[in-house]
XYZ file of N, CA, C and O in Angstrom:
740
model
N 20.528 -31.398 -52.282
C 20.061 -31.280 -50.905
C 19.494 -32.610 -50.438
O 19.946 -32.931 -49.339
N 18.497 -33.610 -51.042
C 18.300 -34.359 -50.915
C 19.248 -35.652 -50.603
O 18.937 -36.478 -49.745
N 20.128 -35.718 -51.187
C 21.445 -36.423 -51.311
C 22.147 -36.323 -49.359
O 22.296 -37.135 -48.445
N 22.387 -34.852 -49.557
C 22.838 -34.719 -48.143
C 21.430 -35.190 -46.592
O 21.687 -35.437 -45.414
N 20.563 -35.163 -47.032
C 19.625 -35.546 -46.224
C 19.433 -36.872 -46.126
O 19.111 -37.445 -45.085
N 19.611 -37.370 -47.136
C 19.905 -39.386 -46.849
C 20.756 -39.455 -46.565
O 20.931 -40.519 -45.971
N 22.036 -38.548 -46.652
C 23.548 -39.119 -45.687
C 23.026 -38.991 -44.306
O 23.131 -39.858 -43.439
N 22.347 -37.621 -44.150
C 22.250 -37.073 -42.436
C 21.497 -38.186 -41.786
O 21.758 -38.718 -40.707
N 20.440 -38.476 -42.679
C 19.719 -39.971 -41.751
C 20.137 -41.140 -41.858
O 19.692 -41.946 -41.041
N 21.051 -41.592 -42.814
C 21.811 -42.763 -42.605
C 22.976 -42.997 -41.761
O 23.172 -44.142 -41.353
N 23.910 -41.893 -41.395
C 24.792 -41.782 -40.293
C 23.747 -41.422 -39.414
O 24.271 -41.816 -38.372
N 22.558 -40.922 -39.034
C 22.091 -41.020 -37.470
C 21.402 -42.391 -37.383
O 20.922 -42.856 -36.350
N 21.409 -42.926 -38.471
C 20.376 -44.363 -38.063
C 21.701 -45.040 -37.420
O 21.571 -45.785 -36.449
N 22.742 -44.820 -37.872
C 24.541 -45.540 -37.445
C 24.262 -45.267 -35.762
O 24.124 -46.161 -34.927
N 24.229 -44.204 -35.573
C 24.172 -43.764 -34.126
C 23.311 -44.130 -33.385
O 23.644 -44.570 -32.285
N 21.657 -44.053 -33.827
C 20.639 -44.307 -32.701
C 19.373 -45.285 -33.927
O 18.452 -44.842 -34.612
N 19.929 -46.800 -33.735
C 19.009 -47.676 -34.197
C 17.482 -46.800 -34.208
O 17.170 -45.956 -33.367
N 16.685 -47.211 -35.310
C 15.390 -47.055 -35.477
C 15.232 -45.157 -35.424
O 14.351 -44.419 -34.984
N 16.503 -44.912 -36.077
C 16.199 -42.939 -36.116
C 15.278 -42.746 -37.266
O 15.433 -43.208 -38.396
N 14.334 -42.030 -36.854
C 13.212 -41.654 -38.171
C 13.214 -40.118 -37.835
O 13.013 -39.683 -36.701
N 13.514 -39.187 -39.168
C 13.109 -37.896 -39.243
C 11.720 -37.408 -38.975
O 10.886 -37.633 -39.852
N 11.359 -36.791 -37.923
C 10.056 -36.185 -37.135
C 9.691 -35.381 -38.420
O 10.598 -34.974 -39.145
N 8.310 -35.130 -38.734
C 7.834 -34.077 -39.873
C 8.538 -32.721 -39.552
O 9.125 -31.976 -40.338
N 8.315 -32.560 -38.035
C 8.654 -31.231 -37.234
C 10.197 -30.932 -36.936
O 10.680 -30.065 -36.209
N 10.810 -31.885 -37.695
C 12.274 -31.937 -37.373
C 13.149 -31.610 -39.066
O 14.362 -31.555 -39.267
N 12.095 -31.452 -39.995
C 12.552 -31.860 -41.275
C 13.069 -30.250 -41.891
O 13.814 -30.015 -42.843
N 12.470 -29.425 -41.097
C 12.655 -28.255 -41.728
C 14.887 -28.068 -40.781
O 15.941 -27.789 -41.352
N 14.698 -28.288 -39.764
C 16.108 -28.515 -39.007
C 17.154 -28.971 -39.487
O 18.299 -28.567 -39.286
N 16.674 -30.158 -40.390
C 17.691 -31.124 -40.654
C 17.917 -30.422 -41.930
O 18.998 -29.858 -42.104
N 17.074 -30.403 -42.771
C 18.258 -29.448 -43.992
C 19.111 -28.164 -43.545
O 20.178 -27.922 -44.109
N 18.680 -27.455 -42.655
C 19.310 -26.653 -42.262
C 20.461 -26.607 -41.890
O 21.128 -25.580 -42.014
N 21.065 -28.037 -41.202
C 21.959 -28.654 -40.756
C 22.734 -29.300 -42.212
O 23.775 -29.952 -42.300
N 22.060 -28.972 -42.972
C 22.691 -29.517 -44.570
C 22.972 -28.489 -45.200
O 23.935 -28.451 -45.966
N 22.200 -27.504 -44.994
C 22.622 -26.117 -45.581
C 23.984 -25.701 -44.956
O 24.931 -25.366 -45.669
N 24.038 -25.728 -43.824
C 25.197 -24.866 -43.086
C 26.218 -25.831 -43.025
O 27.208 -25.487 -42.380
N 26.231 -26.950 -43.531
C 27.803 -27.751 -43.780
C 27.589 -28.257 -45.428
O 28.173 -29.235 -45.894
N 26.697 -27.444 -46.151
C 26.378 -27.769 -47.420
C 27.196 -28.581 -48.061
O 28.091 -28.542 -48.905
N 26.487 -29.497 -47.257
C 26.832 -31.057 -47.937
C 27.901 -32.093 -47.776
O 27.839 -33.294 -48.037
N 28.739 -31.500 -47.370
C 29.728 -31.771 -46.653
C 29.888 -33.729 -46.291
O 28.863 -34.288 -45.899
N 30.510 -34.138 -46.374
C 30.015 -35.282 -46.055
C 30.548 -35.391 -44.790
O 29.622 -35.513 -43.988
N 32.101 -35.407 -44.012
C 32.329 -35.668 -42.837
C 31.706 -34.494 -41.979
O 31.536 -34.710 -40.779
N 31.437 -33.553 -42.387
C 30.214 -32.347 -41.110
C 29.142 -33.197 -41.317
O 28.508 -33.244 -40.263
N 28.639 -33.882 -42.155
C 27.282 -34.475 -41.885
C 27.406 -35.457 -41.291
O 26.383 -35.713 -40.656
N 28.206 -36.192 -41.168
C 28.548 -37.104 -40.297
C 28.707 -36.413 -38.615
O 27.902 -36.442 -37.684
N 29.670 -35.994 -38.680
C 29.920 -35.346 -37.332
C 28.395 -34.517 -36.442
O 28.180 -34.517 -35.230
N 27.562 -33.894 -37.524
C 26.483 -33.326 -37.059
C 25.504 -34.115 -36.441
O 24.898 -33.956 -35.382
N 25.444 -35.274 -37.563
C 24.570 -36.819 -37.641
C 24.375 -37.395 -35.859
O 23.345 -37.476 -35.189
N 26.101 -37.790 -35.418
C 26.273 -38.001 -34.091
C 25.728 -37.795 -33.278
O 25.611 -38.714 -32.468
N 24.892 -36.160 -32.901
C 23.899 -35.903 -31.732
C 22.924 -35.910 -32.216
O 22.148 -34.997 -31.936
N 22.644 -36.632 -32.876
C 21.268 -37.214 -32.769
C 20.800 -37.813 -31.635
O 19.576 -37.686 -31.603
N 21.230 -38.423 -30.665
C 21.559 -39.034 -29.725
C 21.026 -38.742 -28.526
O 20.274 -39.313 -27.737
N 21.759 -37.421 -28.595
C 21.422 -36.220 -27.985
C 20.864 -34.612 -27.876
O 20.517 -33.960 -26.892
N 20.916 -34.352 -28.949
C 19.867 -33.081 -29.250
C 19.118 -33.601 -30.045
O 19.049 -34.768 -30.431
N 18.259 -32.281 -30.420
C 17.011 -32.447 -31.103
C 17.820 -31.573 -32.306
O 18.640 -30.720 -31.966
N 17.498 -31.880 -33.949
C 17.625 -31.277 -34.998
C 18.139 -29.438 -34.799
O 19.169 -28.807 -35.036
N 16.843 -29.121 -34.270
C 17.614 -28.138 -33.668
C 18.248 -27.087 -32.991
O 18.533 -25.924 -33.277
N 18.437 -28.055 -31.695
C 19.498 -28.018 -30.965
C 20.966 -28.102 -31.490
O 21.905 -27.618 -30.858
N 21.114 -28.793 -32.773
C 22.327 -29.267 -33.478
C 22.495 -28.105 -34.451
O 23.584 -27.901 -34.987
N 21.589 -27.458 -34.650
C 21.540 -26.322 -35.626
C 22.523 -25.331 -34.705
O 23.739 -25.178 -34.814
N 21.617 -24.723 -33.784
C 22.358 -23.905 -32.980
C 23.777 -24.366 -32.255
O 24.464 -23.461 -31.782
N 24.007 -25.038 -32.202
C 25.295 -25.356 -31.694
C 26.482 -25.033 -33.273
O 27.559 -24.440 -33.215
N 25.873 -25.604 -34.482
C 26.886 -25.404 -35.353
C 27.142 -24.047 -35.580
O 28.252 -23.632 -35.912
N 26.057 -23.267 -35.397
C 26.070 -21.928 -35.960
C 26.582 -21.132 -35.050
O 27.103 -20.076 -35.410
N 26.515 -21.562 -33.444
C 27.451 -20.879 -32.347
C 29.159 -21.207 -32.261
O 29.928 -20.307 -31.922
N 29.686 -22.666 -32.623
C 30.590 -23.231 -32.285
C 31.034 -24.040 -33.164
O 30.370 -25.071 -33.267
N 32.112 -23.922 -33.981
C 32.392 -24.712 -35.047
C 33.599 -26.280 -34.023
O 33.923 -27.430 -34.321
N 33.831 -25.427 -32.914
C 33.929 -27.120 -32.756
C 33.406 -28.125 -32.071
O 33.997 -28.947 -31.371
N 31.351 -27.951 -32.483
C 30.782 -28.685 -32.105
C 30.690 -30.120 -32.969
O 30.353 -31.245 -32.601
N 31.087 -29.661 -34.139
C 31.444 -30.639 -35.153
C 32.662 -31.457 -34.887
O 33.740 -31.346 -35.469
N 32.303 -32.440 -33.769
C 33.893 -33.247 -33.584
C 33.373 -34.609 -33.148
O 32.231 -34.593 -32.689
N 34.178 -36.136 -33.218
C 33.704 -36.961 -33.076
C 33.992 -37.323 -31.588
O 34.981 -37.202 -30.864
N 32.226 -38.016 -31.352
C 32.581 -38.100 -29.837
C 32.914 -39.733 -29.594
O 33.094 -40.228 -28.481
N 32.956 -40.451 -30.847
C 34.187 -41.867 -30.296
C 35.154 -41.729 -30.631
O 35.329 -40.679 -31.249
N 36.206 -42.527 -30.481
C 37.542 -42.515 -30.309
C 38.362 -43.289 -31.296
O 39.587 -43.293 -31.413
N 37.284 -44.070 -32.118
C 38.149 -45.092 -33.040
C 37.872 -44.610 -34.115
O 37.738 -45.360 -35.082
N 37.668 -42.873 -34.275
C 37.838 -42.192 -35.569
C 38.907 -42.217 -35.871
O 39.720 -42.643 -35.051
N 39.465 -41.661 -37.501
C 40.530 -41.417 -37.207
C 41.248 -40.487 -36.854
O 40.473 -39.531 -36.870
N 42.596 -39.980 -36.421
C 42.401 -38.456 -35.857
C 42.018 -37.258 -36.962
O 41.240 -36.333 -36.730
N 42.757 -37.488 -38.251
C 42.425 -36.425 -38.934
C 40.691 -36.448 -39.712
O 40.404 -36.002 -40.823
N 39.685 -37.157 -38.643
C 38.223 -37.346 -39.368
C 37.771 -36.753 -38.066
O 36.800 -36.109 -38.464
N 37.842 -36.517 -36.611
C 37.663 -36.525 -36.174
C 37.037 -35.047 -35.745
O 36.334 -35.160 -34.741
N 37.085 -34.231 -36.050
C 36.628 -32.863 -36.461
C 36.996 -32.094 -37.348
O 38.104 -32.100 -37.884
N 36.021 -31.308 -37.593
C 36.147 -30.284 -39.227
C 37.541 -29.420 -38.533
O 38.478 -29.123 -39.274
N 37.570 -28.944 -36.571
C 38.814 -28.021 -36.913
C 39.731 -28.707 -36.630
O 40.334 -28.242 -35.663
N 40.267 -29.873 -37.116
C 41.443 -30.137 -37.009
C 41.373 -30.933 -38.762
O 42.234 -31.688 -39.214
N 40.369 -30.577 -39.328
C 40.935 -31.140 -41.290
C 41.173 -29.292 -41.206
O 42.399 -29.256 -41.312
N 40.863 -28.271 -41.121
C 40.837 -27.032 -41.317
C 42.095 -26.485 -41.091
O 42.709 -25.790 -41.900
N 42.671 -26.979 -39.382
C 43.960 -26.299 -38.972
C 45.592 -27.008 -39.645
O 46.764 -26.631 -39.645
N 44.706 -28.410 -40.253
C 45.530 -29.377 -41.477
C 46.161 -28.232 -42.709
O 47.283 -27.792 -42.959
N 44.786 -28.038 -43.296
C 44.428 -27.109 -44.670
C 45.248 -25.793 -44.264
O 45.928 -25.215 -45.112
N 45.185 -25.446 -43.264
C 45.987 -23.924 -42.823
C 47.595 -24.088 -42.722
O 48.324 -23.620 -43.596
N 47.872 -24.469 -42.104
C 49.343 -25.320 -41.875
C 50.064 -25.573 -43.472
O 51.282 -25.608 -43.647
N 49.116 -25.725 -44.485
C 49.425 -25.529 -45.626
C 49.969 -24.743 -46.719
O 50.665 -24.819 -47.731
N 49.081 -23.700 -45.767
C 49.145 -22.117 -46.737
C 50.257 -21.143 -46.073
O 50.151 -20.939 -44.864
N 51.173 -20.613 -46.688
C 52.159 -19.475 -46.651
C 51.168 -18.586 -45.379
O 50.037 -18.840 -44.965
N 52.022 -17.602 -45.046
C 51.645 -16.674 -43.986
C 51.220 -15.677 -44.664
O 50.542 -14.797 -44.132
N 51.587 -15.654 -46.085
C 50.530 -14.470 -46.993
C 49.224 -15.232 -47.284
O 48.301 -14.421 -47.358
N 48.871 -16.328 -47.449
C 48.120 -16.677 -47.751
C 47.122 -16.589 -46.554
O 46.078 -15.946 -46.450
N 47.800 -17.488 -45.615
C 46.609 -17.355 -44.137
C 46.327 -16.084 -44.151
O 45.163 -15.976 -44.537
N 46.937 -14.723 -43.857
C 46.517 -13.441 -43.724
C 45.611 -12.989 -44.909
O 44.902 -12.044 -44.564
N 45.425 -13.361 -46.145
C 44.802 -12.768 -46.972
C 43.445 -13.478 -46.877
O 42.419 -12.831 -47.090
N 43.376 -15.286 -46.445
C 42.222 -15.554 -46.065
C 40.958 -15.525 -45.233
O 39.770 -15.812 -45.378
N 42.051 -14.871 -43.953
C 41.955 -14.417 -43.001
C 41.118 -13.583 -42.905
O 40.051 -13.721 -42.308
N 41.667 -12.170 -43.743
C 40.740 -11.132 -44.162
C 39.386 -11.262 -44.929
O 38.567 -10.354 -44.785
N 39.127 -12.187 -45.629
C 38.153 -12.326 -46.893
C 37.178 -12.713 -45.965
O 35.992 -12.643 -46.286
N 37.558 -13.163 -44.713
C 36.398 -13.673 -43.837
C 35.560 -12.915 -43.341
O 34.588 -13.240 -42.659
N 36.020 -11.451 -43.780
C 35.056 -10.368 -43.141
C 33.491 -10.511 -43.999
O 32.318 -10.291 -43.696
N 34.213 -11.002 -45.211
C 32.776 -10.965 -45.888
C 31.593 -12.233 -46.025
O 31.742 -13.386 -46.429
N 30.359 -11.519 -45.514
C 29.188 -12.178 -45.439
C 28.658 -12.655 -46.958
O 28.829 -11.802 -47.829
N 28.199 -13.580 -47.272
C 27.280 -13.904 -48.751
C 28.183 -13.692 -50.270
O 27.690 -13.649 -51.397
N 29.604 -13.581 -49.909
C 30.012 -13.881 -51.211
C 30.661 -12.381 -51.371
O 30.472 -11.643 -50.404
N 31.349 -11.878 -52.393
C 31.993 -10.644 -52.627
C 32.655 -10.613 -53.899
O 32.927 -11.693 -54.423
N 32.951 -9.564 -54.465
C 33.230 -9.379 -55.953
C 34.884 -9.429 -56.147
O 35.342 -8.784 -55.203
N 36.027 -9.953 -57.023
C 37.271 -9.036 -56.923
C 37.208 -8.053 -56.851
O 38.351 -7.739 -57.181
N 36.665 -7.089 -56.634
C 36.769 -5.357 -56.508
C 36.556 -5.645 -55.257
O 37.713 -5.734 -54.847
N 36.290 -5.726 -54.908
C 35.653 -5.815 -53.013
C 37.121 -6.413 -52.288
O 37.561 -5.935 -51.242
N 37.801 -7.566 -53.054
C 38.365 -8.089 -52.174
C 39.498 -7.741 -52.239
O 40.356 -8.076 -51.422
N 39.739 -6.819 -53.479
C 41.105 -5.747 -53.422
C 41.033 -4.638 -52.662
O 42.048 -4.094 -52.227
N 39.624 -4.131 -52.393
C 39.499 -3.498 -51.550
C 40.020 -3.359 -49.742
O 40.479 -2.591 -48.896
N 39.576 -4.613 -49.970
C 39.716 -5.018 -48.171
C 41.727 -5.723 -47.877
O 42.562 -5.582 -46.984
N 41.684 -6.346 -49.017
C 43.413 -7.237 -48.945
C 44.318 -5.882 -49.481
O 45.393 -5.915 -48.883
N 44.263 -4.866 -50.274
C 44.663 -4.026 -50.505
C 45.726 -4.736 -51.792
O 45.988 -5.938 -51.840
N 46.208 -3.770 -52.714
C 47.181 -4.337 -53.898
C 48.462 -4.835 -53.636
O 49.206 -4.195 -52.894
N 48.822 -5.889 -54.143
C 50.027 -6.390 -54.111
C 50.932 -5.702 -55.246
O 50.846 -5.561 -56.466
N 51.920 -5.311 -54.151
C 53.163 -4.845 -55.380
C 53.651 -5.456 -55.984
O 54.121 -4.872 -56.961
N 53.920 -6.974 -55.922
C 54.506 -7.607 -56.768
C 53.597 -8.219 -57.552
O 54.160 -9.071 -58.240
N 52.078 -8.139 -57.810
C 51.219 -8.873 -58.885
C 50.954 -9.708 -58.111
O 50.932 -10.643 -58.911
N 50.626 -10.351 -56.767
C 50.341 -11.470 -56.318
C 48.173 -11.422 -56.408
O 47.399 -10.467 -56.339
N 47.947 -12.798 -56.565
C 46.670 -12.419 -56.601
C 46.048 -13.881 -55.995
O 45.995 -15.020 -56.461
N 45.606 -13.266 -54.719
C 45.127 -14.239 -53.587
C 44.244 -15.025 -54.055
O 44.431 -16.238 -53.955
N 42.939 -14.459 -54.748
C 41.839 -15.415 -55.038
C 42.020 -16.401 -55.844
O 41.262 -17.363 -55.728
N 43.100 -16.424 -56.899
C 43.145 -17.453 -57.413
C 43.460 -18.440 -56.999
O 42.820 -19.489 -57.081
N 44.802 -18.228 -56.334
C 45.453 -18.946 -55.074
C 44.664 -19.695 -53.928
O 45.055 -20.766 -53.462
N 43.431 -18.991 -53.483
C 42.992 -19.418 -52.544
C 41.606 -20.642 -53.449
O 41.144 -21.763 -53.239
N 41.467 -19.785 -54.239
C 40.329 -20.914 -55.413
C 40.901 -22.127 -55.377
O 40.378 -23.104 -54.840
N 42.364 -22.125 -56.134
C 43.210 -23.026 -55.883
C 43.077 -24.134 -55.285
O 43.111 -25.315 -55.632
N 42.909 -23.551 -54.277
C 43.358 -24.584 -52.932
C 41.944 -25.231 -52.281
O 41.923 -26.062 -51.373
N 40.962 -24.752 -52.843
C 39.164 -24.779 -52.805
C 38.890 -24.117 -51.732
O 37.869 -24.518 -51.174
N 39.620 -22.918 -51.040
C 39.478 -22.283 -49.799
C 38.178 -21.201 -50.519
O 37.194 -20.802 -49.896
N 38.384 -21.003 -51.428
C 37.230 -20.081 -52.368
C 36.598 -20.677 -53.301
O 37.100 -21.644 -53.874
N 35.313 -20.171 -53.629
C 34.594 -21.112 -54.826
C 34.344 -19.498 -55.280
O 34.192 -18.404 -54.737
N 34.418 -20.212 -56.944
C 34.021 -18.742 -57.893
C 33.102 -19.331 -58.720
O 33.237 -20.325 -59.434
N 31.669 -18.255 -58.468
C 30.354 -18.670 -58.916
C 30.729 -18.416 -60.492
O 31.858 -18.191 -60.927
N 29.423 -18.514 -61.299
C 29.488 -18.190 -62.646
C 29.260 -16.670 -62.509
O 29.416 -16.398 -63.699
N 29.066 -15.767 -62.066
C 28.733 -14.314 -61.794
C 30.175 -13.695 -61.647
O 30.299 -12.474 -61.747
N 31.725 -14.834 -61.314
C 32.496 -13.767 -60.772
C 32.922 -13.618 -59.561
O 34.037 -13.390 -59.093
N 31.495 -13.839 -58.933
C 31.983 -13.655 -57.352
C 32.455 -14.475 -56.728
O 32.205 -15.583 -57.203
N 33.286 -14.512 -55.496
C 34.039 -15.346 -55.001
C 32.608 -15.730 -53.849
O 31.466 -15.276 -53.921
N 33.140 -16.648 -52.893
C 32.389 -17.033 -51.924
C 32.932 -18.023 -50.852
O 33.192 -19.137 -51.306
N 33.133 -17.862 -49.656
C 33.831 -18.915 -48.706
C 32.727 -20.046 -47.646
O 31.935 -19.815 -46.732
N 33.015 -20.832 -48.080
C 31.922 -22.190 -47.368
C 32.267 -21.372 -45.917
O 33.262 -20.755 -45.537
N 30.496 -21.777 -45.083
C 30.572 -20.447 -44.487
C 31.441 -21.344 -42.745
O 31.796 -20.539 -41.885
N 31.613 -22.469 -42.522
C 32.249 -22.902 -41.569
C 33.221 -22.681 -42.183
O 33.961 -22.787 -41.205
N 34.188 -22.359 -43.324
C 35.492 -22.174 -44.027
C 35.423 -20.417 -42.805
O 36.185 -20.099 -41.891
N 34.272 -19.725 -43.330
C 34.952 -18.447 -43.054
C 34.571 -18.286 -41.471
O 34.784 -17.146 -41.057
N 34.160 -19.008 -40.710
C 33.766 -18.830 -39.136
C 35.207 -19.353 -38.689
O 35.676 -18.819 -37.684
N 35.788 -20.118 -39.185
C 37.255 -20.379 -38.633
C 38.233 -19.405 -38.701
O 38.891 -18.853 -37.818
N 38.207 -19.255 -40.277
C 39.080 -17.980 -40.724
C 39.029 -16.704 -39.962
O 39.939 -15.945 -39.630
N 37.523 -16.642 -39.728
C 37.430 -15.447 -39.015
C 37.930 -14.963 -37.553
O 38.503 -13.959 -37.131
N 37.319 -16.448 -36.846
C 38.416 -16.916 -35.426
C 40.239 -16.317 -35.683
O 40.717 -15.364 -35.068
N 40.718 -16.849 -36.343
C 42.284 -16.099 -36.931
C 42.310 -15.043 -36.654
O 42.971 -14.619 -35.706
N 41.499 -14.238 -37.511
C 41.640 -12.471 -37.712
C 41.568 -12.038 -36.531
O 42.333 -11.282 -35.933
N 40.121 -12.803 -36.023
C 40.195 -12.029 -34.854
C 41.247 -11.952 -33.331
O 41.345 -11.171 -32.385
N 42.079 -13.553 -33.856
C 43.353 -13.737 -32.797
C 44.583 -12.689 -33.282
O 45.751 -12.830 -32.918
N 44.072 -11.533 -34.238
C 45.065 -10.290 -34.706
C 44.308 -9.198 -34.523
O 43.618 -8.697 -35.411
N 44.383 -8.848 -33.559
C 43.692 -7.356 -33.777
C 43.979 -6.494 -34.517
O 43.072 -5.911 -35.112
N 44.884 -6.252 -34.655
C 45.130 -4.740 -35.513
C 45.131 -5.230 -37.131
O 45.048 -4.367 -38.005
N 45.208 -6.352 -37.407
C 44.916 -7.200 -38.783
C 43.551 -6.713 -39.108
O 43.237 -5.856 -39.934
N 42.412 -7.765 -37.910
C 40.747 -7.358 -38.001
C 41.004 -6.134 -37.734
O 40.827 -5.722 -38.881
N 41.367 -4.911 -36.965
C 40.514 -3.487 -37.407
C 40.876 -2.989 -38.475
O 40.126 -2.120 -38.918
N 41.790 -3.237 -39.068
C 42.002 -2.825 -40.367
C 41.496 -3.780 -41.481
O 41.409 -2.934 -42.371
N 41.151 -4.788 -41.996
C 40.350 -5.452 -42.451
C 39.014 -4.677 -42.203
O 38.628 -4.217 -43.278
N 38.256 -4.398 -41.280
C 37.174 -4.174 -41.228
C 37.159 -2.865 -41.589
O 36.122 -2.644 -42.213
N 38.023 -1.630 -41.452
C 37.735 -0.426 -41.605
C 37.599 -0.897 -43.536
O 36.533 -0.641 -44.094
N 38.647 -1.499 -44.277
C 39.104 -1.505 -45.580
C 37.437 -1.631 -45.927
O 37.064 -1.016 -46.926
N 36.458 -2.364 -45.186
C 35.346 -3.646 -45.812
C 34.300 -2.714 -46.006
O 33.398 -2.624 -46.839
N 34.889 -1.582 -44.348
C 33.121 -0.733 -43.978
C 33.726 0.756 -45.396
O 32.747 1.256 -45.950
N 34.830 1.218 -45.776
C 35.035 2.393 -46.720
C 34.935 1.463 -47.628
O 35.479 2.081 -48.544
N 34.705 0.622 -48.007
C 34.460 0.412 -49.132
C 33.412 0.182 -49.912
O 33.257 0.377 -51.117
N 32.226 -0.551 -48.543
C 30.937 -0.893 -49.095
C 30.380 1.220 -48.759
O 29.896 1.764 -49.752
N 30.439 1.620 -48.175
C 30.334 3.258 -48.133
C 30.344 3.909 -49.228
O 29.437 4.608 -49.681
N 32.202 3.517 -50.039
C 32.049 4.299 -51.465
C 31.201 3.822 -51.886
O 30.314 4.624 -52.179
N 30.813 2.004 -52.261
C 29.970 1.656 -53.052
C 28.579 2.294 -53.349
O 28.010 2.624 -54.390
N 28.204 2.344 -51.824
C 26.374 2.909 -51.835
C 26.619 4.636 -52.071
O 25.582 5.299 -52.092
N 27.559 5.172 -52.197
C 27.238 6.600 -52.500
C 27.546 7.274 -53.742
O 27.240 8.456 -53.896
């Protein structure tokens, strides 16, 4: 965390000569490290309004709008230039089973178990098995516990997708809500 907090103030010192972190600003700015955890080009991109918002002001904008994270000069390069265009890169990548299965996983908040996520993607007849695939590709991180987990601007995009499918998201979501249901009963 610390690490990412000397990037965040060394790209805003880039932006606005003589930037010093306010005491009252310090609790903001990790926050802004938490939610692109660590990230180096989101910390950069976040870094930028310094300029112009306050710590956070920059908070709320990431957590409303993932493409507040975009560069506002021009002699970036294009593919640095915002997280959703390295993201819609990374997508463009993946098979149309793949986008749809990532798609779905986005329903879940704080991480989720393989049982959960067979739950919601439902079984493949032919043995296909998404999480590895998507681990793979670092679209998923698998803790030491097992559980999977999607960097959470990974799953605010993903989730944008699903929701450009409706009948994808209501069924995704019915799979997510009978399942955490069986769980608690």
């Amino acid at each position: 965390a610390s690490g990412a907090m000397t990037l965040f103030v060394q790209n805003a010192r880039r932006v606005q000569r003589g930037f010093t972190l306010k005491s009252n600003e310090v609790e903001s700015a990790a926050r802004i490290c938490c939610l692109v955890e660590g990230v180096p080009l989101a910390l950069e991109l976040a870094s930028a309004w310094v300029r112009h918002h306050t710590c956070a002001q920059i908070v709320a904008q990431i957590e409303q709008d993932l493409d507040f994270l975009a560069a506002s000069y021009h002699d970036a390069p294009e593919a640095h230039r915002s997280l959703r265009t390295v993201f819609e890169h990374s997508w463009t990548l993946l098979s149309a089973r793949e986008q749809m299965a990532f798609a779905q996983l986005s329903v879940f908040r704080g991480g989720f178990t393989p049982e959960a996520a067979e739950a919601v993607l439902g079984e493949s007849a032919d043995g296909w098995t998404p999480l590895v695939d998507l681990a793979d590709q670092s679209l998923l991180q698998r803790g030491p516990d097992g559980r999977y987990d999607i960097h959470p601007l990974l799953r605010q995009y993903a989730f944008e997708k699903l929701l450009a499918l409706p009948k994808a998201h209501e069924a995704a979501i019915t799979r997510h809500t009978s399942y955490y249901l069986g769980f608690l009963t």
